[in-house]
Short mmCIF file of C-alpha atoms in Angstrom, two decimals:
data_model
loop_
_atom_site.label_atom_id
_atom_site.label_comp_id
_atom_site.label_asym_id
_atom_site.label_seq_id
_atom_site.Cartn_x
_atom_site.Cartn_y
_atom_site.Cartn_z
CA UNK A 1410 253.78 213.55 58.73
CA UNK A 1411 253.15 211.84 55.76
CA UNK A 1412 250.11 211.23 53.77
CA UNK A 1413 249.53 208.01 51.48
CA UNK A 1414 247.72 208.83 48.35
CA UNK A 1415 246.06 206.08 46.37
CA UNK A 1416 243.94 205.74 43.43
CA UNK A 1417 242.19 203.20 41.03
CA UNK A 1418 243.14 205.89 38.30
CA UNK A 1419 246.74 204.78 37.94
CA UNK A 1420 248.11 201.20 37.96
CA UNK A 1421 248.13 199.71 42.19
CA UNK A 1422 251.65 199.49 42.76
CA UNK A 1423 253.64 196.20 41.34
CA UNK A 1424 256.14 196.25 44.33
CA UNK A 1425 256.77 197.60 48.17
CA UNK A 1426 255.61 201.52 48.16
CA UNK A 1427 253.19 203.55 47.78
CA UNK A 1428 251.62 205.66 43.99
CA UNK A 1429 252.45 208.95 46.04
CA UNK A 1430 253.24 210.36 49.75
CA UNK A 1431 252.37 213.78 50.31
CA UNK A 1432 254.34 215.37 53.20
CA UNK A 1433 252.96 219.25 53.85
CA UNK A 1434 252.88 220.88 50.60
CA UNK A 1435 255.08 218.43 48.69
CA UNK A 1436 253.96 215.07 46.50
CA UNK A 1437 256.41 212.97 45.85
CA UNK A 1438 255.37 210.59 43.29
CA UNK A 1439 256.64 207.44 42.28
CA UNK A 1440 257.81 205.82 39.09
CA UNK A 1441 254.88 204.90 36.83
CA UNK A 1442 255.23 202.62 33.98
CA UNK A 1443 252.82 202.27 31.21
CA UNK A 1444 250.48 200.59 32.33
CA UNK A 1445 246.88 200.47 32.14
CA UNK A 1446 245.22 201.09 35.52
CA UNK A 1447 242.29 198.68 35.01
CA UNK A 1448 243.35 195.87 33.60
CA UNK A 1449 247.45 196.28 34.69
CA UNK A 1450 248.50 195.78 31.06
CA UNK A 1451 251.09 197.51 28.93
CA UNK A 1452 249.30 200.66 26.84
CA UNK A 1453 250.95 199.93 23.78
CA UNK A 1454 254.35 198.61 22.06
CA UNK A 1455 255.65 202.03 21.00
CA UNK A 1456 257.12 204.98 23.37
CA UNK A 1457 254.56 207.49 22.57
CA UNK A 1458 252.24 205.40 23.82
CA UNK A 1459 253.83 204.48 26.96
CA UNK A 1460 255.15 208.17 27.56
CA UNK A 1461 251.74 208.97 27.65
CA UNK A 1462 250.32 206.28 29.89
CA UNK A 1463 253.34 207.05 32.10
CA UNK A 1464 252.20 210.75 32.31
CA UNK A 1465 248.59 210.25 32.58
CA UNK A 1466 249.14 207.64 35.54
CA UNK A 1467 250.96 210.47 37.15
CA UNK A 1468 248.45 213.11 36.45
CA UNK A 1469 246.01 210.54 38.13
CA UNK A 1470 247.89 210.66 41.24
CA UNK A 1471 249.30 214.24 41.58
CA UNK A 1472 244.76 214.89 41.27
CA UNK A 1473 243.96 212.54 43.85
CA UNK A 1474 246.29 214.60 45.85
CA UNK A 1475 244.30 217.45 45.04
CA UNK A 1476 246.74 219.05 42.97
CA UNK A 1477 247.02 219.83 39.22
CA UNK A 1478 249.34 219.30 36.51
CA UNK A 1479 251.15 222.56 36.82
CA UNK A 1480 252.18 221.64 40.26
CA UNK A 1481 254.18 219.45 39.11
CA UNK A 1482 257.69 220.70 39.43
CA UNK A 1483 260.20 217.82 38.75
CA UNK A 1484 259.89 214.57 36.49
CA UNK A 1485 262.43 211.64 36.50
CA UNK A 1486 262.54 210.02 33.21
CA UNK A 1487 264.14 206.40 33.00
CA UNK A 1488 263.64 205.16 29.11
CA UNK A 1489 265.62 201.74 27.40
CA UNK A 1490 266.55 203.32 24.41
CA UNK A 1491 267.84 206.68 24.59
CA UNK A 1492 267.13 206.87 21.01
CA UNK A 1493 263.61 207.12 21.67
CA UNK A 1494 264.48 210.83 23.34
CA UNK A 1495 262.72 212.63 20.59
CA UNK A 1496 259.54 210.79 20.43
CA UNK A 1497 259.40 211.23 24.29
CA UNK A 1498 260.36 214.43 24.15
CA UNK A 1499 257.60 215.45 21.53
CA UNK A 1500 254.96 213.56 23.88
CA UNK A 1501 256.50 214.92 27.33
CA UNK A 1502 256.05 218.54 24.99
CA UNK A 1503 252.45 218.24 24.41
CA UNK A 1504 251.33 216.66 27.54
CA UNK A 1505 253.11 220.17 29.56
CA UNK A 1506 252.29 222.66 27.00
CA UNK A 1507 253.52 225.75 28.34
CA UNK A 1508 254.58 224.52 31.74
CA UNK A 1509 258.00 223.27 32.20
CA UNK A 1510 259.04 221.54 34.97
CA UNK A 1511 262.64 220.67 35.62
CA UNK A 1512 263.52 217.49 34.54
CA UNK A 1513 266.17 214.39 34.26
CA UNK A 1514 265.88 212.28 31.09
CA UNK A 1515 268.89 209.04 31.48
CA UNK A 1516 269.04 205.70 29.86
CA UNK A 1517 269.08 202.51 31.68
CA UNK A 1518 269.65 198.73 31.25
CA UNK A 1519 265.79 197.61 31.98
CA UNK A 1520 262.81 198.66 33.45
CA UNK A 1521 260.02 196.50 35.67
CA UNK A 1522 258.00 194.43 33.55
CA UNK A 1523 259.95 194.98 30.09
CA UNK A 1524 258.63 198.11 29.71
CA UNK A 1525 260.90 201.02 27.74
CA UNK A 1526 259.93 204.03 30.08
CA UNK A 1527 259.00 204.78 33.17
CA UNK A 1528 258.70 208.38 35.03
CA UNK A 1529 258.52 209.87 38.56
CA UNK A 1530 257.50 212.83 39.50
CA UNK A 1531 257.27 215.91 42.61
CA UNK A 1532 254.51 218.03 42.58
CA UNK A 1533 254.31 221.08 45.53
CA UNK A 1534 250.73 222.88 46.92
CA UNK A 1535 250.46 225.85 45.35
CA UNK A 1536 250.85 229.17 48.31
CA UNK A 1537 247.76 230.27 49.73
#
């Protein structure tokens, strides 16, 4: 069975699917861009800026699941400009801290809306 998750937190989805399904103990989310959940605008020019948005429009989700960020066991990373890997990187680095998920990092021709990033994510329930 599977479980559509919403929330007001992260950007309403620009296109046919859902911010997140949760099927038993998995959340699969899907790709956020940088976007502003309130007014659906861009968070900034740079890619620190939009890593960020990107990863705190996930972390919205993955907690209206009822999960928390070191759930989160998988990110898909879809950037412009490979060059920007460091910045990202650094940002992706400080937003995880100690917890690593596994993670795919690849460079393609555009992204929704002209943005430079955008990232997906699975998160799994914890074992009682």
């Amino acid at each position: 069975m599977m479980k559509t998750i919403t929330t007001d937190r992260a950007p309403a989805a620009v296109g046919a699917y859902s911010q997140g399904v949760l099927t038993k103990d998995t959340l699969y989310v899907s790709g956020q861009i940088p976007f502003e959940p309130v007014s659906m605008t861009l968070a900034g020019p740079d890619i620190a800026t939009q890593t960020r948005q990107a990863l705190d429009n996930i972390l919205a989700i993955v907690e209206a699941a009822g999960l928390k960020k070191t759930d989160i066991v998988r990110c898909g990373i879809f950037m412009t400009h490979l060059a920007d890997f460091d910045v990202m990187n650094q940002v992706y680095a400080d937003f995880f801290g100690s917890h690593r998920p596994a993670r795919a990092a690849v460079e393609v021709r555009g992204l929704p809306k002209n943005v430079q990033i955008e990232i997906d994510a699975i998160a799994v329930k914890p074992s009682p």
